[in-house]
Coordinates of C-alpha atoms in Angstrom, one line a residue:
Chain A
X9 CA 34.4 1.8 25.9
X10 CA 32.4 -1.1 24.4
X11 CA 30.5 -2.2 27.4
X12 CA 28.9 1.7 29.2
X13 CA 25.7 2.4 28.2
X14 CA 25.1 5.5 25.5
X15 CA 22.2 8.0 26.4
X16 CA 19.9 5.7 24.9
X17 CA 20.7 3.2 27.5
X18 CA 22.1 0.4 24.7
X19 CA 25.2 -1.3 25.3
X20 CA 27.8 -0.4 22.4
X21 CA 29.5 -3.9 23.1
X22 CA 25.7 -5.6 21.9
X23 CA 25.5 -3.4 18.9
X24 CA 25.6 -5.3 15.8
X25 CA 28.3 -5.5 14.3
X26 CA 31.0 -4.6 16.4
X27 CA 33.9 -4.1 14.3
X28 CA 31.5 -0.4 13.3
X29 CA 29.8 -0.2 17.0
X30 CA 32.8 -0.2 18.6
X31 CA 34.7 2.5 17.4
X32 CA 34.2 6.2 17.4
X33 CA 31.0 8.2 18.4
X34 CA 27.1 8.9 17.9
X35 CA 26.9 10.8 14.5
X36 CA 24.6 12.9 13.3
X37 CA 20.7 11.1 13.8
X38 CA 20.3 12.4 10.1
X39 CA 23.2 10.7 8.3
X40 CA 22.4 7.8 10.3
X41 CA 18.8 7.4 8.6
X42 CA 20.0 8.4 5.1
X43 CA 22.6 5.9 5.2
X44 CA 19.7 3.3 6.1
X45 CA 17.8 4.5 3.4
X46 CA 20.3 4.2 0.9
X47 CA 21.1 0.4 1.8
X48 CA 17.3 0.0 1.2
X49 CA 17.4 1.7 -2.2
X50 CA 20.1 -1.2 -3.1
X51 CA 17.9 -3.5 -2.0
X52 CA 15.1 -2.6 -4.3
X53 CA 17.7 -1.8 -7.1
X54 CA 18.4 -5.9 -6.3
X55 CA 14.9 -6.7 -6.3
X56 CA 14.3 -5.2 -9.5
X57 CA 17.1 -6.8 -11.2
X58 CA 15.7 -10.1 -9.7
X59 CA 12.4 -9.6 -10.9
X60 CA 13.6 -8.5 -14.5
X61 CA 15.5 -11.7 -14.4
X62 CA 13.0 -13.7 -14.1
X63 CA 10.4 -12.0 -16.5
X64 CA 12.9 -12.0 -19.5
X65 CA 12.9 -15.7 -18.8
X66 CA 9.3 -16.9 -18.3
X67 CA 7.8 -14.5 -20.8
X68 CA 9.5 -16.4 -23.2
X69 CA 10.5 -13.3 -25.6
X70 CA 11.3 -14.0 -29.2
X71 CA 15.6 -13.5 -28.7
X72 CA 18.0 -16.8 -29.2
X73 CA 17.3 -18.8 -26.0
X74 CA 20.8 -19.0 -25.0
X75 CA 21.6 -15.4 -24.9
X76 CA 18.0 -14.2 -23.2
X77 CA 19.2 -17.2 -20.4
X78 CA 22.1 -15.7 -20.3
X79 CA 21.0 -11.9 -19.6
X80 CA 18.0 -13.6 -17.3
X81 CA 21.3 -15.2 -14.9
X82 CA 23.5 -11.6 -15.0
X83 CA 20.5 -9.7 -14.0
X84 CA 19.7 -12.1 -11.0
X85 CA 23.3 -13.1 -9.9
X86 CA 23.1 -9.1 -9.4
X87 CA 20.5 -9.0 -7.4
X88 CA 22.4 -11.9 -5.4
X89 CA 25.4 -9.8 -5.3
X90 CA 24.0 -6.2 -4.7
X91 CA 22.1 -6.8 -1.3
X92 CA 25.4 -8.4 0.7
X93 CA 27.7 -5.5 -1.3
X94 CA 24.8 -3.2 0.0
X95 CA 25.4 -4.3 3.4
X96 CA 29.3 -4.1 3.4
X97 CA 28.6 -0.4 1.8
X98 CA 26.5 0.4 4.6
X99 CA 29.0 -0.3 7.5
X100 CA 31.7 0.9 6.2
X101 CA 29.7 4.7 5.4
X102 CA 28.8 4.1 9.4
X103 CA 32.2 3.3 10.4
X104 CA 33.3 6.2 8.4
X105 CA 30.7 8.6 10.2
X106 CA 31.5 7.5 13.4
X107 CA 35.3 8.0 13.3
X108 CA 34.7 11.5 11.2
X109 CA 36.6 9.9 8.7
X110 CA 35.5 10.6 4.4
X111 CA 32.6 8.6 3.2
X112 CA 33.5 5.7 1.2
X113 CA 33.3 6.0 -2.6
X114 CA 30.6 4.1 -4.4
X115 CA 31.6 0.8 -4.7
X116 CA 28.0 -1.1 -6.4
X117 CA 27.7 1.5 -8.9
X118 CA 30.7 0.1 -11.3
X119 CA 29.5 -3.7 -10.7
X120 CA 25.8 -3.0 -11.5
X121 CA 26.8 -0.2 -14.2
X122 CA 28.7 -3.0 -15.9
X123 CA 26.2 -5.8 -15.0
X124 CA 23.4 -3.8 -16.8
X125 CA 25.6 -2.4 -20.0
X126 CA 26.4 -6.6 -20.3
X127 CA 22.5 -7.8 -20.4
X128 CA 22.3 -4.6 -23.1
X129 CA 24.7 -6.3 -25.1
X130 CA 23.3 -9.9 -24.6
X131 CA 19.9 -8.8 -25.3
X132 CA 20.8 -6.6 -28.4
X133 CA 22.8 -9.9 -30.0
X134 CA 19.5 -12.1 -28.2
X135 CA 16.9 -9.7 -30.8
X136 CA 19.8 -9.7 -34.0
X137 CA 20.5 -13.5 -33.7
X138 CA 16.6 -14.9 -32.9
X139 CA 15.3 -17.2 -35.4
X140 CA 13.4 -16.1 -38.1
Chain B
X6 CA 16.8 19.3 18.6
X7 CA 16.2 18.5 15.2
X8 CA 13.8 20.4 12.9
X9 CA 12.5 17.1 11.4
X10 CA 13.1 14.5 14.1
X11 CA 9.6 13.0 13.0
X12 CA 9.9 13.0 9.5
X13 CA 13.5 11.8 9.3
X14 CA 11.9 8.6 11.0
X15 CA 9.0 8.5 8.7
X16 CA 10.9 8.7 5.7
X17 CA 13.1 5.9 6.7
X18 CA 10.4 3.7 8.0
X19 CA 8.6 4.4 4.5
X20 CA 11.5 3.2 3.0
X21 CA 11.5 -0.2 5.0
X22 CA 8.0 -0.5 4.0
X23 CA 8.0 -0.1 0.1
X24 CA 11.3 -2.6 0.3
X25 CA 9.6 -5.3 2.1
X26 CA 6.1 -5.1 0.5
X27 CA 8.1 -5.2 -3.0
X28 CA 9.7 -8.0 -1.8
X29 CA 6.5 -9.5 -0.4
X30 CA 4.9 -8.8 -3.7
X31 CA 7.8 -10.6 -5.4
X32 CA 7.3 -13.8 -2.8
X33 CA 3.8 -13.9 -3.8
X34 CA 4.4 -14.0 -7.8
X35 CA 7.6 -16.8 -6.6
X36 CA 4.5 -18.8 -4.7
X37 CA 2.6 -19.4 -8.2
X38 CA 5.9 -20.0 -10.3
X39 CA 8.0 -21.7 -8.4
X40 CA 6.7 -25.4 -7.2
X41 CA 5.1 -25.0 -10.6
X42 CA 8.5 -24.9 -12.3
X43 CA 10.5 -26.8 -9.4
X44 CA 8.2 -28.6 -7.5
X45 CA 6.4 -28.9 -4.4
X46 CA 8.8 -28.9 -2.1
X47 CA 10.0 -25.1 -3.2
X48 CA 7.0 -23.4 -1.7
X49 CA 8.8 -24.1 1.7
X50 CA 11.1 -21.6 1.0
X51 CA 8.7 -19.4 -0.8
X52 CA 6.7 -19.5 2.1
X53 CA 9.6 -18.9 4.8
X54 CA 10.8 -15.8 2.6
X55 CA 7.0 -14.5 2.8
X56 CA 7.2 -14.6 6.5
X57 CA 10.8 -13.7 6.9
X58 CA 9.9 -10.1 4.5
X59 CA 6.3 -9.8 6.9
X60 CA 8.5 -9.8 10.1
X61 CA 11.2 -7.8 8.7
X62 CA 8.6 -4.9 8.0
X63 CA 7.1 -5.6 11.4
X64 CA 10.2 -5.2 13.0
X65 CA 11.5 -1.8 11.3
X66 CA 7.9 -0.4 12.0
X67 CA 8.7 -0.7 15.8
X68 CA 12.1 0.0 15.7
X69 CA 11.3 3.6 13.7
X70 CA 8.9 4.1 16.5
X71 CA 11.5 3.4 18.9
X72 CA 13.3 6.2 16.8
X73 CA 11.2 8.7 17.0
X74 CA 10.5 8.4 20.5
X75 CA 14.4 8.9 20.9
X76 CA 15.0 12.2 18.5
X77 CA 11.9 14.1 20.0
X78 CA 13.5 13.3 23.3
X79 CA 17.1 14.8 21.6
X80 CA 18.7 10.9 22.5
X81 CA 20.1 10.1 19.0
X82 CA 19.6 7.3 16.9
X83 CA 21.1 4.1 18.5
X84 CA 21.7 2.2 14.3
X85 CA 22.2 -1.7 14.4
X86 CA 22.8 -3.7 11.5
X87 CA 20.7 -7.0 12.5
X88 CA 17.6 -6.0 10.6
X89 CA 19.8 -4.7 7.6
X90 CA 22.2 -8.3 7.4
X91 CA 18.5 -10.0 7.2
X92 CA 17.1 -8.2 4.9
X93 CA 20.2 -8.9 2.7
X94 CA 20.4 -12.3 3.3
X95 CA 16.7 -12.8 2.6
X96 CA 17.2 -10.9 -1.0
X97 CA 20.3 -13.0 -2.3
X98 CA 17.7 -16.4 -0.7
X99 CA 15.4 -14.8 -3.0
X100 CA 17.6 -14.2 -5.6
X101 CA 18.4 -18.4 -5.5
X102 CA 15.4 -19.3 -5.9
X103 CA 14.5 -17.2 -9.0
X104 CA 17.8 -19.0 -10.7
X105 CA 15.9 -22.2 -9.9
X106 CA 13.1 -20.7 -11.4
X107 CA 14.8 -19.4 -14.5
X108 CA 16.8 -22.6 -15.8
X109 CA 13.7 -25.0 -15.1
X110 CA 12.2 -22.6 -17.5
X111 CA 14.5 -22.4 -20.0
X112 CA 15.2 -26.3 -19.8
X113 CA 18.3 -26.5 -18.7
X114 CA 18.2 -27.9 -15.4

């Protein structure tokens, strides 16, 4: 029934995007806010990774130059990364809520647990390998 | 009816506001780096994120009001993913221009 009003009066067929709008019903107000909140917890999660990015890089640290670059571009490609995987994360939990099917597992916290362990590395071999 | 229809609003409208002031505050700090590492014609962008991040958190304000208006009133929450898609797109835009940022600075581009 994509086009008849729900009891808020909005038209399911307008409800961006359709391929979660479309399908199943109203869940719980509750889960619908927590899952909003949790996309904007990735988004600050993306933010900070693009602001450490860019410090490492223009506080010009003593570490070898190539590997602090290096760290600087994994740390911001994952703040590139994290906001659209935030976004596919957050309508699939709402598909899954409407259709009363399981919550998706977590499927950022392997990229960004791997992104983060990599600059570790990177900076680690940036401090051993910095000129004297 | 919900026991905390207003605070379930509030919470999530305090969340739209710390993410969009951080990344206002992170536009701001991108406005003094990046024409001065890129050049002039960067603080376009700078400027349109700035704007795009104030209107976003303008937006979610009067949506959460919308909100609570609707659980007091036991409606339901009517979720839309326009202002969530921006918000994302705006971040990775963001994200672009501090790689700009970072390989002017480290002299490689």
């Amino acid at each position: 029934m994509l086009s008849s009003p729900d009891s808020t009066g909005v038209v399911a067929g307008r409800r961006f995007p359709r391929r979660v709008f479309g399908r199943g019903t109203e869940p719980d107000p509750r889960f619908t806010l927590a899952n909003e909140r949790t996309f904007l917890a990735w988004i600050r999660t993306a933010l900070a990774c693009i602001a450490g990015g860019v410090a490492l890089e223009t506080l010009g640290l003593h570490l070898h130059p190539g590997l602090r670059l290096a760290a600087s571009l994994v740390l911001i490609a994952a703040g590139m990364m994290l906001p659209l995987m935030a976004w596919w994360a957050w309508t699939r939990a709402e598909a899954a809520m409407r259709t009363q099917a399981p919550l998706p597992p977590p499927s950022m916290a392997l990229p960004l647990g791997v992104a983060v362990c990599l600059v570790g590395v990177l900076l680690l071999l940036g401090v051993l390998l910095a000129a004297p | 009816m919900i026991l905390d229809a207003g605070l379930q609003p509030e919470r999530t409208v305090l969340a739209w506001t710390r993410t969009c002031a951080s990344l206002v505050g992170g536009t701001l700090v991108g406005l003094k780096l990046v024409p001065a590492e890129v050049g002039g014609w960067a603080t376009a962008p700078c400027v349109a994120v700035l704007g795009a991040a104030v209107t976003v958190g303008v937006l979610a304000r009067r949506r959460a009001d919308h909100v609570r208006r609707a659980l007091l009133a036991d409606q339901g929450v009517v979720a839309d993913g326009r202002l969530l898609l921006g918000l994302a797109t705006l971040v990775a835009a963001a994200a672009g221009l501090a790689v700009l940022v970072v390989v002017r600075v480290a002299g490689v581009g």
